[in-house]
XYZ file of C-alpha atoms in Angstrom:
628
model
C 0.000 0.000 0.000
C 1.065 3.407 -0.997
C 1.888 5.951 1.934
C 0.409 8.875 0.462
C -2.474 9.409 -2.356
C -1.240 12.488 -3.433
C -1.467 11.994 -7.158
C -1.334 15.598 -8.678
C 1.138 18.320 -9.230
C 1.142 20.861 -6.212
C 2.662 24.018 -7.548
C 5.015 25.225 -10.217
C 8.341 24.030 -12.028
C 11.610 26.105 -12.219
C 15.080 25.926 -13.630
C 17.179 22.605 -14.292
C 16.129 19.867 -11.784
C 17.452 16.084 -11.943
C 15.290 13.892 -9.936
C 15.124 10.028 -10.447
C 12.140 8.084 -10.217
C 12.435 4.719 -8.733
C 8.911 2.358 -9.142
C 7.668 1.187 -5.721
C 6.504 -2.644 -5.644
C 3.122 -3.808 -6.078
C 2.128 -6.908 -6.894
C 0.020 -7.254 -10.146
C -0.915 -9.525 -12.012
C -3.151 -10.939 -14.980
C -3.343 -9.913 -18.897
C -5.270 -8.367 -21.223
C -7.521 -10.183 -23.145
C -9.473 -8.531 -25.925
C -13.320 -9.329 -25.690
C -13.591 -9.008 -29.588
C -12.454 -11.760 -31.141
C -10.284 -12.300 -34.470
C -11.058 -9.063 -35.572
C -9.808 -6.988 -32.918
C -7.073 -4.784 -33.553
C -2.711 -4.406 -32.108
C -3.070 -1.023 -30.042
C -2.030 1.771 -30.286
C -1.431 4.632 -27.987
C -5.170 5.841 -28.220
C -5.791 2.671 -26.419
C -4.083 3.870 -23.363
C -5.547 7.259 -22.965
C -8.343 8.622 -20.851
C -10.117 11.242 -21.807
C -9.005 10.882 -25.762
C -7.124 13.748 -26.154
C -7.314 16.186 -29.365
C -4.895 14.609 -32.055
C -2.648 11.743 -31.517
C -0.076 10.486 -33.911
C 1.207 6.528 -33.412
C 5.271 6.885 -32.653
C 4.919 3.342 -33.707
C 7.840 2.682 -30.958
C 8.554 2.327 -27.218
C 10.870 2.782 -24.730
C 11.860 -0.066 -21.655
C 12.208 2.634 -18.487
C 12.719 2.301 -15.073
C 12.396 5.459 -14.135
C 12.663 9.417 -15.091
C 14.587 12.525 -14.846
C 13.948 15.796 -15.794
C 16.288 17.357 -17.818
C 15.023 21.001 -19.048
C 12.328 22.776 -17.207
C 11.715 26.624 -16.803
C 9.049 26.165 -13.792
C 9.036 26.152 -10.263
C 11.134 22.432 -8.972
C 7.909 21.869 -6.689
C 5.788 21.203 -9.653
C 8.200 18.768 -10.603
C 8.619 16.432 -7.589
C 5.295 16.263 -7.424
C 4.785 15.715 -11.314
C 7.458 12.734 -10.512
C 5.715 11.743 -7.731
C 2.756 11.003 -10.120
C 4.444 9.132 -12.527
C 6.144 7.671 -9.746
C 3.258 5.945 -8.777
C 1.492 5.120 -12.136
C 4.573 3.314 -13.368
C 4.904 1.488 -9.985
C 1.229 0.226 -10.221
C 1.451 -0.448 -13.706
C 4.418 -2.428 -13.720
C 4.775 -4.237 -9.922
C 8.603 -3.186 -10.467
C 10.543 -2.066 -7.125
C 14.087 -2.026 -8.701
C 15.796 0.385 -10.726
C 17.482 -1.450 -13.598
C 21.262 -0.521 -13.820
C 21.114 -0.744 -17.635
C 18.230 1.931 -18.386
C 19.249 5.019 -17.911
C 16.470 7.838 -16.758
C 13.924 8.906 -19.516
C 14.873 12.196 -19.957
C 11.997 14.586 -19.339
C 12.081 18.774 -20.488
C 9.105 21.027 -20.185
C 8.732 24.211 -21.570
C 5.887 26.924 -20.315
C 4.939 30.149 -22.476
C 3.664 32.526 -19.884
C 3.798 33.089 -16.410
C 2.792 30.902 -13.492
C -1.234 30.710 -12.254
C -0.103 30.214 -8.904
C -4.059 30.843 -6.911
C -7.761 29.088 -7.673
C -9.202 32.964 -8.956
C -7.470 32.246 -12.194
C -8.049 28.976 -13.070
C -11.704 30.155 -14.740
C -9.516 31.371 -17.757
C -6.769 29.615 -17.520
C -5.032 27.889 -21.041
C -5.549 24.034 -20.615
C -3.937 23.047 -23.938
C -0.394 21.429 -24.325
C 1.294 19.242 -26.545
C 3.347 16.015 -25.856
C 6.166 14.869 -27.490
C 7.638 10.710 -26.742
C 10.386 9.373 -29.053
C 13.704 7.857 -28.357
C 14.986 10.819 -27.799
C 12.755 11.526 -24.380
C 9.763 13.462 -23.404
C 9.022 17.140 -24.231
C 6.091 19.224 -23.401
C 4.863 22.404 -24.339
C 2.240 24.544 -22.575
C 0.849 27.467 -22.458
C 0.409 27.724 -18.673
C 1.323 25.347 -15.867
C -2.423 24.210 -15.611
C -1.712 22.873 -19.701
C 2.078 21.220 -18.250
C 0.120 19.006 -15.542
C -2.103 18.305 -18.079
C 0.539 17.006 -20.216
C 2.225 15.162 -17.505
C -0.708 12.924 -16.561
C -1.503 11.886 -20.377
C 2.488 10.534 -20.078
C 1.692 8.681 -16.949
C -0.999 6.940 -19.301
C 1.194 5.708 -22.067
C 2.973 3.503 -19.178
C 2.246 -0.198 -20.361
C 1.792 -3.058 -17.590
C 5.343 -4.185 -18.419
C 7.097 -1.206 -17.916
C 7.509 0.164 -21.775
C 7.102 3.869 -22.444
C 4.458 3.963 -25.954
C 5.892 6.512 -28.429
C 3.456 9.307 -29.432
C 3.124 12.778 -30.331
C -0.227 14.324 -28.917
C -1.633 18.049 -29.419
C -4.505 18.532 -26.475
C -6.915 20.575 -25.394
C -10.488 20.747 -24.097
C -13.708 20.982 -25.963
C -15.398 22.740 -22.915
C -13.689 25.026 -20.581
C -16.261 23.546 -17.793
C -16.387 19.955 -16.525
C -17.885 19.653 -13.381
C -19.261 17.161 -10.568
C -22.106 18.215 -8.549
C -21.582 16.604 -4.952
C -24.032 16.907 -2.357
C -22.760 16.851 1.203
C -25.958 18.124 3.012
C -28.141 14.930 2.831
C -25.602 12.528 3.581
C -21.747 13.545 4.965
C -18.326 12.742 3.596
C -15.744 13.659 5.339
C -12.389 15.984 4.041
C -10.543 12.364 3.141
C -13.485 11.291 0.818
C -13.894 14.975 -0.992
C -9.769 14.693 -1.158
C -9.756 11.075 -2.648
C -12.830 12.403 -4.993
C -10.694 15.375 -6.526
C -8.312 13.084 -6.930
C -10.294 10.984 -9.656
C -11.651 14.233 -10.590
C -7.808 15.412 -11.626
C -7.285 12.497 -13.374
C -9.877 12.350 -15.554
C -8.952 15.704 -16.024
C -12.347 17.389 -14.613
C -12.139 20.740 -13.253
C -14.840 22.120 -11.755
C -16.431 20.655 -8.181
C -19.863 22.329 -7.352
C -20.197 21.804 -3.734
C -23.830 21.680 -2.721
C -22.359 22.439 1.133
C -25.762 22.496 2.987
C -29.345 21.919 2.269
C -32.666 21.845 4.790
C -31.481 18.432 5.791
C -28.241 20.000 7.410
C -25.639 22.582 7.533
C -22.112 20.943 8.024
C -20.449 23.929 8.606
C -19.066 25.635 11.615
C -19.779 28.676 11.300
C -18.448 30.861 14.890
C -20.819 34.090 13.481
C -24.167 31.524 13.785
C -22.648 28.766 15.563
C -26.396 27.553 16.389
C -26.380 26.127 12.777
C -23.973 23.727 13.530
C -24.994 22.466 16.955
C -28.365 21.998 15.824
C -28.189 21.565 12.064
C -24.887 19.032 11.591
C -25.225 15.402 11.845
C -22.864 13.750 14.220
C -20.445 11.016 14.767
C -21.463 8.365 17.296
C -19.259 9.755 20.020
C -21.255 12.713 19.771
C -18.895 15.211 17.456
C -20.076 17.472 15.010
C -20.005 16.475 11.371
C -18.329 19.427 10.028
C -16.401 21.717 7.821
C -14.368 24.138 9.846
C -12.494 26.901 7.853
C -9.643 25.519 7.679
C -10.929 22.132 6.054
C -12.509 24.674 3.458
C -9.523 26.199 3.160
C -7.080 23.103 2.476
C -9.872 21.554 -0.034
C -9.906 24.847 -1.962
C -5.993 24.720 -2.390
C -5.673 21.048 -2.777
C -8.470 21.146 -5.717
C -6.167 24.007 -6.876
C -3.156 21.987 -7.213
C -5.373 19.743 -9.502
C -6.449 22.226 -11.973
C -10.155 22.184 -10.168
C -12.280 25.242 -9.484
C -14.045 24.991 -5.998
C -17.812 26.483 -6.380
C -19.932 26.449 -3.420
C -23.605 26.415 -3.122
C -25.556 28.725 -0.942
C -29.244 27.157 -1.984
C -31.478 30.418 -1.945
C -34.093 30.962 -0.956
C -35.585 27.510 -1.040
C -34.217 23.952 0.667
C -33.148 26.654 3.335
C -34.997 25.000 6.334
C -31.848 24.665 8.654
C -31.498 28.424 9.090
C -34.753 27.557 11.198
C -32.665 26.607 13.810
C -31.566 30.283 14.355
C -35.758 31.740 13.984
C -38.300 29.443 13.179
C -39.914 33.063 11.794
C -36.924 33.248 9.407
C -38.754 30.152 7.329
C -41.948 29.639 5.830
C -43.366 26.081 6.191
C -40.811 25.143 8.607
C -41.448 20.991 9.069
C -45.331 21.360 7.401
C -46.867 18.230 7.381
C -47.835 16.558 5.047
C -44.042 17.639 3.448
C -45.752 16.771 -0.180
C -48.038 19.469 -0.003
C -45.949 22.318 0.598
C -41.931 21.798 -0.630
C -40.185 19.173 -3.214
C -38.166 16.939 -0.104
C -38.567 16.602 3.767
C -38.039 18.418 5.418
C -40.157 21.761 4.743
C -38.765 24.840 4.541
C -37.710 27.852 2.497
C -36.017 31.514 3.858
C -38.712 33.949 3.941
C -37.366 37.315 2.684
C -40.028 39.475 4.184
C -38.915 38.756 7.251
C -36.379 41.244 9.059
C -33.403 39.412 9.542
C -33.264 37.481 6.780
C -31.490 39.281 4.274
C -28.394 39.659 6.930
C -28.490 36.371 7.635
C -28.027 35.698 3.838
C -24.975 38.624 3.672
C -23.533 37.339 6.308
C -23.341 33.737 5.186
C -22.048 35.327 1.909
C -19.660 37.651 3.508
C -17.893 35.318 5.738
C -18.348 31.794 4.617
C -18.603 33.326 0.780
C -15.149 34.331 1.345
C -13.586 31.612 2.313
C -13.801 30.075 -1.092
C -11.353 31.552 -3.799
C -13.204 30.996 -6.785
C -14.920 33.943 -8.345
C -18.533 32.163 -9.144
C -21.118 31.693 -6.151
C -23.861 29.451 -6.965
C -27.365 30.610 -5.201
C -29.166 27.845 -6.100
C -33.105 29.092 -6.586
C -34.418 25.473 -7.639
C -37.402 23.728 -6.151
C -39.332 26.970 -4.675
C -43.033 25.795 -4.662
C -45.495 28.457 -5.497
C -47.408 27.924 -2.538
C -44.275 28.777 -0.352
C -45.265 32.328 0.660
C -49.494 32.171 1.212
C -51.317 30.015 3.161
C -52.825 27.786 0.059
C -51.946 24.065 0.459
C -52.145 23.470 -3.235
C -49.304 24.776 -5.100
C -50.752 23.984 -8.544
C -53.896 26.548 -7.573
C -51.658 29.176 -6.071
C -51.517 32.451 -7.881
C -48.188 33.034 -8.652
C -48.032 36.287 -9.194
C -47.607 36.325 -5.164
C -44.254 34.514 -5.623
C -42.606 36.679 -8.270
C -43.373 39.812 -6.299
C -41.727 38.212 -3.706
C -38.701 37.035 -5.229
C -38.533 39.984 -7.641
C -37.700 42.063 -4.319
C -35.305 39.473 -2.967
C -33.617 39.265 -6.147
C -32.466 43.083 -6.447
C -31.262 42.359 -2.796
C -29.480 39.497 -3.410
C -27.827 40.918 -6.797
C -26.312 43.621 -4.383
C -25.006 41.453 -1.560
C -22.827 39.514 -4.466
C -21.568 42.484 -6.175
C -20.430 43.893 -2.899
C -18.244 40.518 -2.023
C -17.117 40.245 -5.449
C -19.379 37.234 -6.513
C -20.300 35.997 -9.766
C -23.775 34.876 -9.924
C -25.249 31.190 -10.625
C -27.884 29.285 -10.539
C -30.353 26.988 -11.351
C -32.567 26.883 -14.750
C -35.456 27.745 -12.846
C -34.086 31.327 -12.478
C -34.869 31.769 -16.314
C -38.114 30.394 -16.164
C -39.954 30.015 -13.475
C -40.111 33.125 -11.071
C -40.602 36.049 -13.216
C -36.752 37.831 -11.983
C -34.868 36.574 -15.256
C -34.377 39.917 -16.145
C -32.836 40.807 -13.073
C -29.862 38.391 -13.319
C -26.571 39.669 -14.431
C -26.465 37.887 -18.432
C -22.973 37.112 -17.450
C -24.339 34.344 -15.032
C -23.456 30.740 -14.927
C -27.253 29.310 -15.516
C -27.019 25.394 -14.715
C -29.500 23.462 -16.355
C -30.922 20.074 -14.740
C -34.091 19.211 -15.444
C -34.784 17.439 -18.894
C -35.150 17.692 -21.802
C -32.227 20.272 -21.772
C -32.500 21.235 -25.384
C -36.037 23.403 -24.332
C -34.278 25.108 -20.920
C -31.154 25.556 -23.003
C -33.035 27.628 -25.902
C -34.995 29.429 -23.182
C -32.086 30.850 -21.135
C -30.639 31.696 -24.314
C -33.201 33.407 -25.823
C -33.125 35.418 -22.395
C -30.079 36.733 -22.712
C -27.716 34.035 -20.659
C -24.540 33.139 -22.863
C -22.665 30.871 -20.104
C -24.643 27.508 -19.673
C -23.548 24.716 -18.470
C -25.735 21.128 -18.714
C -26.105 17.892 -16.439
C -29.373 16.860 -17.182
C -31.404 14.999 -14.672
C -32.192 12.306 -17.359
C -28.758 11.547 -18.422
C -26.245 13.092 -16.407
C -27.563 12.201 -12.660
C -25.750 10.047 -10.492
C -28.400 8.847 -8.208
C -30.657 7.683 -10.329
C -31.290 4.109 -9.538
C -33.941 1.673 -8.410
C -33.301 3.862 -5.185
C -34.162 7.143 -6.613
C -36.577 6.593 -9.101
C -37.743 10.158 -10.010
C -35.073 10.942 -13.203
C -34.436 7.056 -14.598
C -36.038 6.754 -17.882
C -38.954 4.028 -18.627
C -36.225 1.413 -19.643
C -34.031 2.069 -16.700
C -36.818 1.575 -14.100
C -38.162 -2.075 -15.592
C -34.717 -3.346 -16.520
C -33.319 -5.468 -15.120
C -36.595 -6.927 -13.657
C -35.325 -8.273 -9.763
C -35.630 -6.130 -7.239
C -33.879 -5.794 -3.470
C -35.526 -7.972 -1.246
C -36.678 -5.650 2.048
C -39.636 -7.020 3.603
C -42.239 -4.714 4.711
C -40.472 -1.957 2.379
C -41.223 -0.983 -0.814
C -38.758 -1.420 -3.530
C -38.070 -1.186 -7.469
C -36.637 -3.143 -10.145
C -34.286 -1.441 -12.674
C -30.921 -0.100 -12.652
C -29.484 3.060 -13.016
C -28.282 5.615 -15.638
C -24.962 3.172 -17.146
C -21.376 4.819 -18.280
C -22.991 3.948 -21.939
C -25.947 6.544 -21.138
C -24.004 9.013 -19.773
C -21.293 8.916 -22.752
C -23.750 8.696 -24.956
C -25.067 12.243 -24.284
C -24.486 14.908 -26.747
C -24.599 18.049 -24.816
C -24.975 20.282 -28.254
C -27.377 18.421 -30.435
C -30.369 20.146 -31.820
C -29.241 23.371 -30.342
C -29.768 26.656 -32.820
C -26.764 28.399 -30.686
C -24.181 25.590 -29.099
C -21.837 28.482 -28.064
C -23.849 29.195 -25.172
C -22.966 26.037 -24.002
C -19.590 26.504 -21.804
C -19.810 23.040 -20.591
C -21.176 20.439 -18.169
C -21.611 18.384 -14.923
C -22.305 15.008 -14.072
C -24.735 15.397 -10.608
C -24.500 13.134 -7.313
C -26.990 14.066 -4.713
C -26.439 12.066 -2.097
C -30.112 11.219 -0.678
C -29.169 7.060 -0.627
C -25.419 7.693 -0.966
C -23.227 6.780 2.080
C -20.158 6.706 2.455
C -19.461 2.804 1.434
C -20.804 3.325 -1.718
C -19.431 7.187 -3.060
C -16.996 6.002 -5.115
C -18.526 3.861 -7.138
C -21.656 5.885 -7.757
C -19.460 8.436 -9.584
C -16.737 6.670 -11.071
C -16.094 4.931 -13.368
C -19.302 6.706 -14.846
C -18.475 10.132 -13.893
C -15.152 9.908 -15.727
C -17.235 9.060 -18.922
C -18.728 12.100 -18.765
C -15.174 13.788 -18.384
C -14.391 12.200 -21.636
C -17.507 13.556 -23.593
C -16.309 17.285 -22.056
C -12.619 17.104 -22.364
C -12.757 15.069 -26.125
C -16.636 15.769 -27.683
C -16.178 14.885 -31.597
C -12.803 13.862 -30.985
C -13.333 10.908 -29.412
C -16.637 8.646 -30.596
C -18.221 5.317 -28.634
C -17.307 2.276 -30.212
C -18.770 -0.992 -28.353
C -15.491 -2.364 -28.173
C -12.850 0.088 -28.177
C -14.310 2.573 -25.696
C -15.075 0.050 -23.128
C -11.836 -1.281 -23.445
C -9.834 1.849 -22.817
C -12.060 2.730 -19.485
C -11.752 -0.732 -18.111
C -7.970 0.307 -18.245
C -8.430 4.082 -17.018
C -10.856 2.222 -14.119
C -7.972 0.407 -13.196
C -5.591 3.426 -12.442
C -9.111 4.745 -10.604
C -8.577 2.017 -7.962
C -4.514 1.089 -8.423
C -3.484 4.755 -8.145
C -6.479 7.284 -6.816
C -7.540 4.240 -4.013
C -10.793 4.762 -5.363
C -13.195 2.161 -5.601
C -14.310 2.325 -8.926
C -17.527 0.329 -9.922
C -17.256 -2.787 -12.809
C -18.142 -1.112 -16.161
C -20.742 -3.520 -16.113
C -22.525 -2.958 -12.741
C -26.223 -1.405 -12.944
C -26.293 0.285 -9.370
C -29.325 -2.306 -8.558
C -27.039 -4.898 -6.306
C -27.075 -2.072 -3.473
C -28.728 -4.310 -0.781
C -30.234 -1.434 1.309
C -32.626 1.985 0.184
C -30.577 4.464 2.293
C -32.207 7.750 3.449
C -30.527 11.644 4.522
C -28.827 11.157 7.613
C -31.050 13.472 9.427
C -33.363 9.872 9.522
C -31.028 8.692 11.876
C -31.723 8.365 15.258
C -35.181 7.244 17.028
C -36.033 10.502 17.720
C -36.576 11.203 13.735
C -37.882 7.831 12.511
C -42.036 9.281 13.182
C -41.509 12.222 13.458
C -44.092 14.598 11.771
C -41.832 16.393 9.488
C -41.152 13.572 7.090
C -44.438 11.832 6.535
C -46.025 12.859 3.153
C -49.261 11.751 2.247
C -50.599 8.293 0.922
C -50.490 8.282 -2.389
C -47.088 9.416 -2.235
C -45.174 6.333 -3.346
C -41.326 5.908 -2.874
C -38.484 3.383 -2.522
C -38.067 2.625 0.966
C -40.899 3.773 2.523
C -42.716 1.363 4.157
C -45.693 -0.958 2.345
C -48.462 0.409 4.913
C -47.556 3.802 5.959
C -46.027 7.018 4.435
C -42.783 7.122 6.966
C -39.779 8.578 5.109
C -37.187 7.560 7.574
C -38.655 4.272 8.471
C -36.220 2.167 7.083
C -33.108 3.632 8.976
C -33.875 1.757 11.384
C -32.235 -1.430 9.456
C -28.590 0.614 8.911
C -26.013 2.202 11.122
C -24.692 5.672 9.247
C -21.790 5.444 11.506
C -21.124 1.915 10.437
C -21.071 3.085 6.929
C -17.440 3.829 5.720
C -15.430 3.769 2.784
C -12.846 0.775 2.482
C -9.856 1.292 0.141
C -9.958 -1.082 -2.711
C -8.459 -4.454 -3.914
C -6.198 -3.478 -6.581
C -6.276 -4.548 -9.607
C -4.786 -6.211 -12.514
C -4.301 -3.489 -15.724
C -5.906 -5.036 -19.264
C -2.664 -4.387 -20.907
């Protein structure tokens, strides 16, 4: 086992440095064996690389090494070791080889950057991400634009590593299609601790993604200590079972935000405004409307109830605060406010959103929006949200057209065209019917007819309520054309692959986003450049899921897994506990009909009682073998 997981390059490369990579041991075994018959192919370097970079020309050669040295560099020697440190590892899990042979001598690595260094996370939203990558008999040379491009550049090399130790030849121009490629990660239902968001940037960096949308906090919880509001944490964070807080302090934000940073990722949080905002309850119950209402299906999306109320005095502080402070401690210059999910029926006494007047709610948030347009020019914020914004409220005119508008709910051709024809020219896509990680036989609500019939078993819970099907495969998700039948694709900036974590725990994270998620990095990073083949693509990320697991420690699912051999229908964490598993707040009414409720009553958190959260933790993988 390795004694760090570092895997990325932590700062900047300068001057001359010699530094020679010896492969540590680990035992691998096993060979690849091609699933198509007489007619497949020899390989060729494309066959090693994940995501398929721009242009790649066959060197038709390769190189025995043993280990590397650079030669040339004009960049800062830290970016170096650690760029070493990656290959380091990649050619020591690739090849099982401890020894340095006497008769190789170092692969000679130089590295050449055009401009000056990006050395913080506020200019990685422009930064150059293109490079090209040189690998004869001669050694390795890269070219870059910045050092975000070099890293880039260094990881594709760490790729053309073969299981028995050879170095492919190749000559490889790169750059992205999209300048965004995000995850969505939810860490308000369910809580992952700073090692699991680490380890997930981590695969994120390697399959070259850059953007992590942190949905911090929702109504289920606020896991963040915040000393200005400190109630929100003692009340509204989960807890381990000796009775700590399940938090991030600001100085876990702070170390995430700079560890993404040395991995080319962009750290955006979400402040969700002014809806799924029930936790700021715990500082006034009069700062939220519909606080815990009962029956929760009447009045908001998800249990529990709630959304900030901005009529009421205090509110608006509350929210500059929050932005002002916790805004702050994040580098990046976007700010996502979130403004999904508020039900008409949110601000008048009506039960029955679908016969509320909503002319009630766009007065409302008309006002709120003006204020809430100020507080993020003041701190220097960049506004985003969700599609709703555009569409749904009447305030589309009051959002800055500069704004990041996130689209999610399907089909995303029709919200696409409509925020464009508003005005919006930076969209980014991760539609719920495509691009959403929890979809499964657990989380029904976004899998398509297909998905929720096939395959036709079903998790045997008795007294529970369950569902056949499976959940939206790597194929699906690579499958997705982000730009097709759009009049304008220039509007699109990019995309996201989205993991709310409502039946997520922490034993089964990894392999809910990856290898899937790194599919999706693919169709960002590559677009027309790289195509699915049934054979080839498979092939090539059944090799990239093996570095996944070998090299990130993360415990990447079988390409061929369906996400319906789960076991258990897992629920928020704010179920836990005896206290919560009747308690008013998350019964909705009887003809609402979910997996894992139970088969006579409408009890949300009934079936926590069969699982231990605490019990729930992530186990570092069995390695194993690379295809070839």
């Amino acid at each position: 086992m390795f004694s760090q997981r570092q895997l990325a390059i932590t700062g900047l490369l300068a001057g001359a440095v010699a530094v020679v990579l010896v492969a540590v041991a680990v035992v691998m075994t096993g060979t690849f064996r091609p699933s198509a018959g007489p007619s497949f192919q020899p390989l060729t370097p494309v066959d090693y690389l994940w995501p398929q970079p721009a242009h790649v020309v066959d060197g038709n050669g390769q190189a025995a090494i043993s280990s590397f040295v650079i030669a040339q560099s004009n960049l800062d020697s830290s970016l170096t070791e650690s760029a070493l440190r990656l290959l380091h590892r990649s050619l020591a899990a690739k090849t099982g080889s401890s020894r340095m042979n006497a008769t190789l001598a170092p692969f000679p690595i130089s590295i050449s950057v055009d401009s000056a260094a990006i050395t913080n996370a506020k200019e990685l939203p422009n930064a150059d991400e293109s490079y090209s990558l040189t690998v004869s008999e001669t050694g390795v040379f890269i070219q870059a634009k910045t050092n975000i491009g070099a890293t880039y550049a260094l990881q594709t090399l760490s790729q053309l590593i073969t299981s028995n130790g050879s170095l492919l030849y190749a000559k490889i121009t790169d750059k992205p299609r999209f300048r965004y490629r995000g995850l969505l990660l939810d860490t308000a239902r369910n809580f992952f601790p700073v090692s699991d968001l680490k380890r997930i940037l981590d695969g994120m960096f390697i399959s070259k993604l850059n953007v992590l949308h942190w949905h911090i906090y929702d109504s289920h919880s606020f896991p963040i200590d915040w000393p200005m509001y400190p109630v929100m944490a003692e009340r509204g964070a989960y807890r381990y079972k000796n009775g700590t807080q399940k938090v991030y302090r600001k100085k876990d934000v702070l170390e995430l935000v700079e560890y993404a940073f040395k991995r080319n990722i962009r750290v955006i949080p979400e402040f969700d405004l002014p809806g799924h905002s029930a936790v700021f309850g715990h500082i006034s119950e009069h700062l939220v409307t519909r606080w815990n209402a009962t029956p929760w299906t009447q009045f908001c999306y998800q249990a529990p109830c709630g959304q900030l109320d901005p009529r009421e005095g205090g509110t608006m502080q509350i929210i500059d605060d929050l932005i002002s402070d916790v805004g702050n401690w994040f580098q990046d210059p976007v700010l996502h406010v979130g403004h999904d999910e508020v039900p008409a029926n949110a601000y008048t006494d009506v039960a029955d959103a679908v016969k509320t007047d909503k002319a009630n709610l766009t007065k409302i948030m008309r006002e709120f929006e003006v204020q809430l347009a100020g507080i993020l020019e003041k701190n220097g914020k960049m506004y985003a949200a969700w599609d709703e914004i555009v569409e749904d409220y009447g305030v589309g005119d009051l959002v800055p057209k500069e704004s990041i508008i996130s689209i999610w709910r399907s089909p995303s051709i029709q919200r696409v065209e409509s925020a464009r024809n508003a005005g919006f020219k930076n969209i980014v896509v991760g539609p719920s019917d495509t691009w959403y990680m929890d979809c499964s036989p657990s989380a029904a609500h976004c899998q398509t007819a297909f998905e929720k019939t096939n395959p036709a078993t079903k998790y045997d819970i008795p007294g529970f309520i369950t569902f056949p099907g499976r959940w939206h495969t790597w194929e699906t998700m690579y499958k997705f054309d982000p730009l097709q039948g759009l009049s304008d694709a220039s509007v699109i900036q990019g995309g996201f692959g989205a993991l709310w974590s409502e039946t997520v725990k922490r034993n089964n994270l990894d392999r809910y986003l990856f290898p899937r998620l790194s599919a999706i990095a693919e169709r960002l990073w590559s677009y027309d450049s790289a195509s699915y083949d049934a054979v080839s693509t498979g092939r090539r990320l059944a090799r990239f899921r093996a570095s996944l697991i070998n090299e990130a420690r993360i415990d990447a699912a079988e390409l061929g897994y369906l996400g319906n051999d789960e076991g258990m229908v897992y629920r928020p964490e704010l179920c836990d506990g005896v206290e919560n598993l009747k308690a008013d707040w998350q019964r909705g009414d009887a003809k609402w009909v979910v997996a894992g409720n139970p088969v006579d009553s409408s009890d949300y958190c009934a079936i926590a009682a069969l699982y231990e959260t605490n019990a729930l933790e992530h186990v570092d993988p069995e390695r194993v073998p690379y295809p070839f």
